[in-house]
Amino acid sequence: MRYVGFSEFYHDGALSVINEDGTIEFASHGERFSKRKNDPVIPDSLWDDYTTDKDHISFYEDIELRKKHREKWDSTRFKEVATITHTASLEVPNYNVLAFDQQHEHHQSHCASAFYTRPWEDKDDTVLVSIDGAGEVQCAVIYDSNFNLIKQWQYPKSVGMVYTTCTKELGLRPLEDEYVVMGLSSYGSPISSLVNSLMQWYTDIPYMNPDYLIGGEVDTGEGKIGIHAMTRIMRDAVEQYDDAEVAASVQAFAEWAILDIMKEARKHGRKLCYSGGCAQNVVINSMIKDMFDDVHIAVSPTDAGSSLGTAAMSWAEATGKDRLVWTPYLGYNIKGDVNPKEVVQHLLDNKVCGLANGKAEFGPRALGNRSLIADVRYDVKDTVNTIKRRQKYRPFAPAILEEFADEYFDGHMNEYMQYTSTAKHDYASVTHVDGTARVQVVKKDCESIFRKVIEEYYEKTGVPMLLNTSLNIRGRPMVNDEHDARLWEQKYGVKVF
């Protein structure tokens, strides 16, 4: 039996396949095949090529629970909130016509994607946390290692929604550019009055109950404090303050709110498995890391990763096992024969090139198999941002051989770019304005050709790291297959190996 999980219909649709022995056979975002960024729909080709009619199929949300609450929303009042995402109006098919065998709740799927890929064997003293915009009704949860609910935060008490609303009001793409806001926040200082207003709103907002219309307002006697109140706070802030100050204020609020959830979680376990969209905030992740003995963050913490989570829950229930055999390289396989010496020589001559080889990474980060890489000895930040059509203030990550990581950086780092650390070097191309970097530690057993490329580069230059960013253009999915790679090379004039 194989266990297939899918997330679909809201944003970032994805498909994952787990074999009975616990190996992940395939996992990919639908956007990589449809070529539409954050595509909520999984292309038919993915179903046709990677699944069979004998597979056990599970869905990442409880549709009936979602509909139970959302049928109570007043459509006109909800309209403003729904426009946060261009896919919010997509209709979820009727429960009875969807072809799946099982469904799990939204935050269960999130947590499962982290829990079943954790690096430690036992599950004792392990606590699970998921934080995002909203699932069926929950915005954040704490579970024990048996998925018993310890505590929940229900809509509209949502850290993720505050961050997404800020993204939208700053003129960026919500549910896509939140990490741009995080990068921008380093250029400004928090406005205390704005931070306090957001904290007060979050503290005062009541949990949703079955009679509460999410899109509306609640009158507590102190005035209306519904979701629109938070939107108005953000709109007023954008009019009054510099964008970087607004971003810094929202980041400060998110730190306060998320760390408060984590303080509660720490009471229930020394080891943390963490997922949900907010788990992409690498600045806060570094703070969380100091609170626990061990932390494992899902390599794909968004809704796409929940396709793996829901499949893993079905697999665990059927087999009684609780750890998967996995790598981050789970997608479409480009079977190429890349010569690291040729790649490095091209870098030395041209400073920039692409790598598209092996199985595509699952998750938001390119880890060497679908990467745009550059020679860190030169300040190529503007060059690469121009190629990718990105804002000039956006930072880039360094990828470094693990044995040199502590020599060049101080702080938390791992192989999945999930933390920030302080640079101890002078290479500006991979250092953010605040002196930090989101480091990719490239381990000796790394499956990607990227390890051999960096080793060759080190041999030639004496520098053990390269700039690494995803092989895509802003607003477009990463290069996925051979055709994508050739088109990239032709259109942008950058050699892809």
PDB file of N, CA, C and O in Angstrom, residues 3-49:
ATOM      1  N   TYR A   3       0.714   5.576   0.413  1.00  0.00           N
ATOM      2  CA  TYR A   3      -0.124   6.581   1.062  1.00  0.00           C
ATOM      3  C   TYR A   3       0.110   7.935   0.387  1.00  0.00           C
ATOM      4  O   TYR A   3       1.212   8.480   0.429  1.00  0.00           O
ATOM      5  N   VAL A   4      -0.937   8.415  -0.258  1.00  0.00           N
ATOM      6  CA  VAL A   4      -0.875   9.676  -0.999  1.00  0.00           C
ATOM      7  C   VAL A   4      -1.608  10.751  -0.202  1.00  0.00           C
ATOM      8  O   VAL A   4      -2.723  10.537   0.269  1.00  0.00           O
ATOM      9  N   GLY A   5      -0.976  11.894  -0.041  1.00  0.00           N
ATOM     10  CA  GLY A   5      -1.615  13.035   0.601  1.00  0.00           C
ATOM     11  C   GLY A   5      -1.646  14.210  -0.348  1.00  0.00           C
ATOM     12  O   GLY A   5      -0.738  14.376  -1.158  1.00  0.00           O
ATOM     13  N   PHE A   6      -2.697  15.025  -0.249  1.00  0.00           N
ATOM     14  CA  PHE A   6      -2.733  16.218  -1.097  1.00  0.00           C
ATOM     15  C   PHE A   6      -3.344  17.399  -0.367  1.00  0.00           C
ATOM     16  O   PHE A   6      -4.205  17.255   0.499  1.00  0.00           O
ATOM     17  N   SER A   7      -2.826  18.581  -0.692  1.00  0.00           N
ATOM     18  CA  SER A   7      -3.381  19.855  -0.237  1.00  0.00           C
ATOM     19  C   SER A   7      -3.798  20.610  -1.487  1.00  0.00           C
ATOM     20  O   SER A   7      -3.075  20.643  -2.477  1.00  0.00           O
ATOM     21  N   GLU A   8      -4.979  21.225  -1.430  1.00  0.00           N
ATOM     22  CA  GLU A   8      -5.514  21.819  -2.657  1.00  0.00           C
ATOM     23  C   GLU A   8      -6.633  22.803  -2.311  1.00  0.00           C
ATOM     24  O   GLU A   8      -7.170  22.794  -1.203  1.00  0.00           O
ATOM     25  N   PHE A   9      -6.912  23.703  -3.274  1.00  0.00           N
ATOM     26  CA  PHE A   9      -8.087  24.590  -3.302  1.00  0.00           C
ATOM     27  C   PHE A   9      -7.936  25.921  -2.572  1.00  0.00           C
ATOM     28  O   PHE A   9      -8.772  26.784  -2.736  1.00  0.00           O
ATOM     29  N   TYR A  10      -6.882  26.118  -1.766  1.00  0.00           N
ATOM     30  CA  TYR A  10      -6.720  27.425  -1.139  1.00  0.00           C
ATOM     31  C   TYR A  10      -5.496  28.126  -1.725  1.00  0.00           C
ATOM     32  O   TYR A  10      -5.595  29.107  -2.436  1.00  0.00           O
ATOM     33  N   HIS A  11      -4.323  27.605  -1.436  1.00  0.00           N
ATOM     34  CA  HIS A  11      -3.102  28.083  -2.090  1.00  0.00           C
ATOM     35  C   HIS A  11      -2.041  27.013  -1.926  1.00  0.00           C
ATOM     36  O   HIS A  11      -2.110  26.170  -1.039  1.00  0.00           O
ATOM     37  N   ASP A  12      -1.059  27.027  -2.831  1.00  0.00           N
ATOM     38  CA  ASP A  12       0.105  26.158  -2.662  1.00  0.00           C
ATOM     39  C   ASP A  12      -0.276  24.673  -2.642  1.00  0.00           C
ATOM     40  O   ASP A  12       0.102  23.942  -1.731  1.00  0.00           O
ATOM     41  N   GLY A  13      -1.039  24.243  -3.643  1.00  0.00           N
ATOM     42  CA  GLY A  13      -1.411  22.836  -3.732  1.00  0.00           C
ATOM     43  C   GLY A  13      -0.196  21.943  -3.916  1.00  0.00           C
ATOM     44  O   GLY A  13       0.798  22.327  -4.542  1.00  0.00           O
ATOM     45  N   ALA A  14      -0.254  20.730  -3.366  1.00  0.00           N
ATOM     46  CA  ALA A  14       0.883  19.815  -3.451  1.00  0.00           C
ATOM     47  C   ALA A  14       0.427  18.368  -3.314  1.00  0.00           C
ATOM     48  O   ALA A  14      -0.666  18.090  -2.812  1.00  0.00           O
ATOM     49  N   LEU A  15       1.300  17.459  -3.737  1.00  0.00           N
ATOM     50  CA  LEU A  15       1.029  16.025  -3.711  1.00  0.00           C
ATOM     51  C   LEU A  15       2.239  15.304  -3.132  1.00  0.00           C
ATOM     52  O   LEU A  15       3.383  15.605  -3.505  1.00  0.00           O
ATOM     53  N   SER A  16       1.999  14.344  -2.233  1.00  0.00           N
ATOM     54  CA  SER A  16       3.086  13.570  -1.629  1.00  0.00           C
ATOM     55  C   SER A  16       2.726  12.091  -1.641  1.00  0.00           C
ATOM     56  O   SER A  16       1.550  11.721  -1.477  1.00  0.00           O
ATOM     57  N   VAL A  17       3.732  11.245  -1.795  1.00  0.00           N
ATOM     58  CA  VAL A  17       3.539   9.798  -1.854  1.00  0.00           C
ATOM     59  C   VAL A  17       4.517   9.116  -0.900  1.00  0.00           C
ATOM     60  O   VAL A  17       5.733   9.323  -0.991  1.00  0.00           O
ATOM     61  N   ILE A  18       3.985   8.295   0.018  1.00  0.00           N
ATOM     62  CA  ILE A  18       4.799   7.567   0.985  1.00  0.00           C
ATOM     63  C   ILE A  18       4.613   6.074   0.771  1.00  0.00           C
ATOM     64  O   ILE A  18       3.480   5.581   0.682  1.00  0.00           O
ATOM     65  N   ASN A  19       5.718   5.347   0.700  1.00  0.00           N
ATOM     66  CA  ASN A  19       5.652   3.896   0.579  1.00  0.00           C
ATOM     67  C   ASN A  19       5.371   3.271   1.943  1.00  0.00           C
ATOM     68  O   ASN A  19       5.575   3.895   2.986  1.00  0.00           O
ATOM     69  N   GLU A  20       4.941   2.035   1.933  1.00  0.00           N
ATOM     70  CA  GLU A  20       4.568   1.358   3.179  1.00  0.00           C
ATOM     71  C   GLU A  20       5.742   1.248   4.144  1.00  0.00           C
ATOM     72  O   GLU A  20       5.556   1.258   5.366  1.00  0.00           O
ATOM     73  N   ASP A  21       6.973   1.167   3.607  1.00  0.00           N
ATOM     74  CA  ASP A  21       8.139   1.062   4.495  1.00  0.00           C
ATOM     75  C   ASP A  21       8.563   2.401   5.090  1.00  0.00           C
ATOM     76  O   ASP A  21       9.530   2.470   5.839  1.00  0.00           O
ATOM     77  N   GLY A  22       7.851   3.454   4.739  1.00  0.00           N
ATOM     78  CA  GLY A  22       8.128   4.749   5.327  1.00  0.00           C
ATOM     79  C   GLY A  22       9.039   5.649   4.509  1.00  0.00           C
ATOM     80  O   GLY A  22       9.366   6.757   4.948  1.00  0.00           O
ATOM     81  N   THR A  23       9.455   5.208   3.336  1.00  0.00           N
ATOM     82  CA  THR A  23      10.245   6.079   2.473  1.00  0.00           C
ATOM     83  C   THR A  23       9.305   6.994   1.691  1.00  0.00           C
ATOM     84  O   THR A  23       8.241   6.576   1.235  1.00  0.00           O
ATOM     85  N   ILE A  24       9.698   8.240   1.573  1.00  0.00           N
ATOM     86  CA  ILE A  24       8.904   9.184   0.787  1.00  0.00           C
ATOM     87  C   ILE A  24       9.332   9.044  -0.669  1.00  0.00           C
ATOM     88  O   ILE A  24      10.467   9.340  -1.036  1.00  0.00           O
ATOM     89  N   GLU A  25       8.421   8.591  -1.481  1.00  0.00           N
ATOM     90  CA  GLU A  25       8.730   8.338  -2.882  1.00  0.00           C
ATOM     91  C   GLU A  25       8.726   9.619  -3.709  1.00  0.00           C
ATOM     92  O   GLU A  25       9.524   9.782  -4.643  1.00  0.00           O
ATOM     93  N   PHE A  26       7.821  10.534  -3.370  1.00  0.00           N
ATOM     94  CA  PHE A  26       7.667  11.747  -4.173  1.00  0.00           C
ATOM     95  C   PHE A  26       6.943  12.799  -3.360  1.00  0.00           C
ATOM     96  O   PHE A  26       6.053  12.488  -2.562  1.00  0.00           O
ATOM     97  N   ALA A  27       7.335  14.053  -3.529  1.00  0.00           N
ATOM     98  CA  ALA A  27       6.597  15.176  -2.946  1.00  0.00           C
ATOM     99  C   ALA A  27       6.922  16.419  -3.759  1.00  0.00           C
ATOM    100  O   ALA A  27       8.096  16.719  -3.995  1.00  0.00           O
ATOM    101  N   SER A  28       5.888  17.108  -4.188  1.00  0.00           N
ATOM    102  CA  SER A  28       6.130  18.298  -4.995  1.00  0.00           C
ATOM    103  C   SER A  28       4.960  19.259  -4.932  1.00  0.00           C
ATOM    104  O   SER A  28       3.813  18.871  -4.734  1.00  0.00           O
ATOM    105  N   HIS A  29       5.277  20.522  -5.137  1.00  0.00           N
ATOM    106  CA  HIS A  29       4.283  21.574  -5.257  1.00  0.00           C
ATOM    107  C   HIS A  29       3.661  21.516  -6.652  1.00  0.00           C
ATOM    108  O   HIS A  29       4.370  21.358  -7.649  1.00  0.00           O
ATOM    109  N   GLY A  30       2.362  21.700  -6.728  1.00  0.00           N
ATOM    110  CA  GLY A  30       1.693  21.709  -8.015  1.00  0.00           C
ATOM    111  C   GLY A  30       2.207  22.791  -8.934  1.00  0.00           C
ATOM    112  O   GLY A  30       2.253  22.629 -10.162  1.00  0.00           O
ATOM    113  N   GLU A  31       2.632  23.926  -8.361  1.00  0.00           N
ATOM    114  CA  GLU A  31       3.109  25.054  -9.162  1.00  0.00           C
ATOM    115  C   GLU A  31       4.294  24.693 -10.040  1.00  0.00           C
ATOM    116  O   GLU A  31       4.481  25.281 -11.111  1.00  0.00           O
ATOM    117  N   ARG A  32       5.097  23.740  -9.605  1.00  0.00           N
ATOM    118  CA  ARG A  32       6.288  23.376 -10.377  1.00  0.00           C
ATOM    119  C   ARG A  32       5.910  22.760 -11.720  1.00  0.00           C
ATOM    120  O   ARG A  32       6.698  22.797 -12.663  1.00  0.00           O
ATOM    121  N   PHE A  33       4.708  22.193 -11.776  1.00  0.00           N
ATOM    122  CA  PHE A  33       4.258  21.540 -13.005  1.00  0.00           C
ATOM    123  C   PHE A  33       3.305  22.424 -13.805  1.00  0.00           C
ATOM    124  O   PHE A  33       3.302  22.391 -15.029  1.00  0.00           O
ATOM    125  N   SER A  34       2.489  23.217 -13.114  1.00  0.00           N
ATOM    126  CA  SER A  34       1.546  24.091 -13.819  1.00  0.00           C
ATOM    127  C   SER A  34       2.207  25.392 -14.263  1.00  0.00           C
ATOM    128  O   SER A  34       1.687  26.095 -15.134  1.00  0.00           O
ATOM    129  N   LYS A  35       3.352  25.733 -13.622  1.00  0.00           N
ATOM    130  CA  LYS A  35       4.108  26.972 -13.891  1.00  0.00           C
ATOM    131  C   LYS A  35       3.368  28.215 -13.404  1.00  0.00           C
ATOM    132  O   LYS A  35       3.663  29.329 -13.826  1.00  0.00           O
ATOM    133  N   ARG A  36       2.430  28.036 -12.480  1.00  0.00           N
ATOM    134  CA  ARG A  36       1.695  29.155 -11.898  1.00  0.00           C
ATOM    135  C   ARG A  36       2.029  29.240 -10.418  1.00  0.00           C
ATOM    136  O   ARG A  36       1.752  28.318  -9.657  1.00  0.00           O
ATOM    137  N   LYS A  37       2.635  30.346  -9.998  1.00  0.00           N
ATOM    138  CA  LYS A  37       3.092  30.494  -8.621  1.00  0.00           C
ATOM    139  C   LYS A  37       1.941  30.320  -7.637  1.00  0.00           C
ATOM    140  O   LYS A  37       0.845  30.876  -7.812  1.00  0.00           O
ATOM    141  N   ASN A  38       2.197  29.515  -6.594  1.00  0.00           N
ATOM    142  CA  ASN A  38       1.208  29.245  -5.544  1.00  0.00           C
ATOM    143  C   ASN A  38      -0.090  28.665  -6.092  1.00  0.00           C
ATOM    144  O   ASN A  38      -1.169  28.902  -5.537  1.00  0.00           O
ATOM    145  N   ASP A  39      -0.007  27.910  -7.146  1.00  0.00           N
ATOM    146  CA  ASP A  39      -1.204  27.320  -7.762  1.00  0.00           C
ATOM    147  C   ASP A  39      -1.961  26.481  -6.732  1.00  0.00           C
ATOM    148  O   ASP A  39      -1.390  25.575  -6.129  1.00  0.00           O
ATOM    149  N   PRO A  40      -3.238  26.778  -6.508  1.00  0.00           N
ATOM    150  CA  PRO A  40      -3.993  26.006  -5.518  1.00  0.00           C
ATOM    151  C   PRO A  40      -4.451  24.645  -6.038  1.00  0.00           C
ATOM    152  O   PRO A  40      -4.906  23.807  -5.264  1.00  0.00           O
ATOM    153  N   VAL A  41      -4.340  24.445  -7.339  1.00  0.00           N
ATOM    154  CA  VAL A  41      -4.845  23.218  -7.963  1.00  0.00           C
ATOM    155  C   VAL A  41      -3.682  22.335  -8.406  1.00  0.00           C
ATOM    156  O   VAL A  41      -2.708  22.816  -8.983  1.00  0.00           O
ATOM    157  N   ILE A  42      -3.796  21.051  -8.126  1.00  0.00           N
ATOM    158  CA  ILE A  42      -2.785  20.086  -8.560  1.00  0.00           C
ATOM    159  C   ILE A  42      -3.073  19.690 -10.007  1.00  0.00           C
ATOM    160  O   ILE A  42      -4.171  19.214 -10.317  1.00  0.00           O
ATOM    161  N   PRO A  43      -2.125  19.863 -10.920  1.00  0.00           N
ATOM    162  CA  PRO A  43      -2.359  19.497 -12.318  1.00  0.00           C
ATOM    163  C   PRO A  43      -2.690  18.014 -12.470  1.00  0.00           C
ATOM    164  O   PRO A  43      -2.183  17.168 -11.719  1.00  0.00           O
ATOM    165  N   ASP A  44      -3.533  17.707 -13.440  1.00  0.00           N
ATOM    166  CA  ASP A  44      -3.901  16.302 -13.688  1.00  0.00           C
ATOM    167  C   ASP A  44      -2.681  15.442 -13.972  1.00  0.00           C
ATOM    168  O   ASP A  44      -2.658  14.253 -13.629  1.00  0.00           O
ATOM    169  N   SER A  45      -1.662  16.037 -14.591  1.00  0.00           N
ATOM    170  CA  SER A  45      -0.464  15.256 -14.929  1.00  0.00           C
ATOM    171  C   SER A  45       0.207  14.691 -13.693  1.00  0.00           C
ATOM    172  O   SER A  45       0.789  13.598 -13.734  1.00  0.00           O
ATOM    173  N   LEU A  46       0.126  15.417 -12.567  1.00  0.00           N
ATOM    174  CA  LEU A  46       0.728  14.919 -11.329  1.00  0.00           C
ATOM    175  C   LEU A  46      -0.006  13.679 -10.835  1.00  0.00           C
ATOM    176  O   LEU A  46       0.614  12.683 -10.435  1.00  0.00           O
ATOM    177  N   TRP A  47      -1.320  13.742 -10.846  1.00  0.00           N
ATOM    178  CA  TRP A  47      -2.110  12.581 -10.453  1.00  0.00           C
ATOM    179  C   TRP A  47      -1.842  11.404 -11.392  1.00  0.00           C
ATOM    180  O   TRP A  47      -1.658  10.264 -10.949  1.00  0.00           O
ATOM    181  N   ASP A  48      -1.808  11.671 -12.682  1.00  0.00           N
ATOM    182  CA  ASP A  48      -1.632  10.598 -13.671  1.00  0.00           C
ATOM    183  C   ASP A  48      -0.266   9.941 -13.571  1.00  0.00           C
ATOM    184  O   ASP A  48      -0.146   8.713 -13.696  1.00  0.00           O
ATOM    185  N   ASP A  49       0.769  10.745 -13.344  1.00  0.00           N
ATOM    186  CA  ASP A  49       2.132  10.220 -13.391  1.00  0.00           C
ATOM    187  C   ASP A  49       2.618   9.641 -12.065  1.00  0.00           C
ATOM    188  O   ASP A  49       3.524   8.806 -12.058  1.00  0.00           O
TER     189      ASP A  49
END
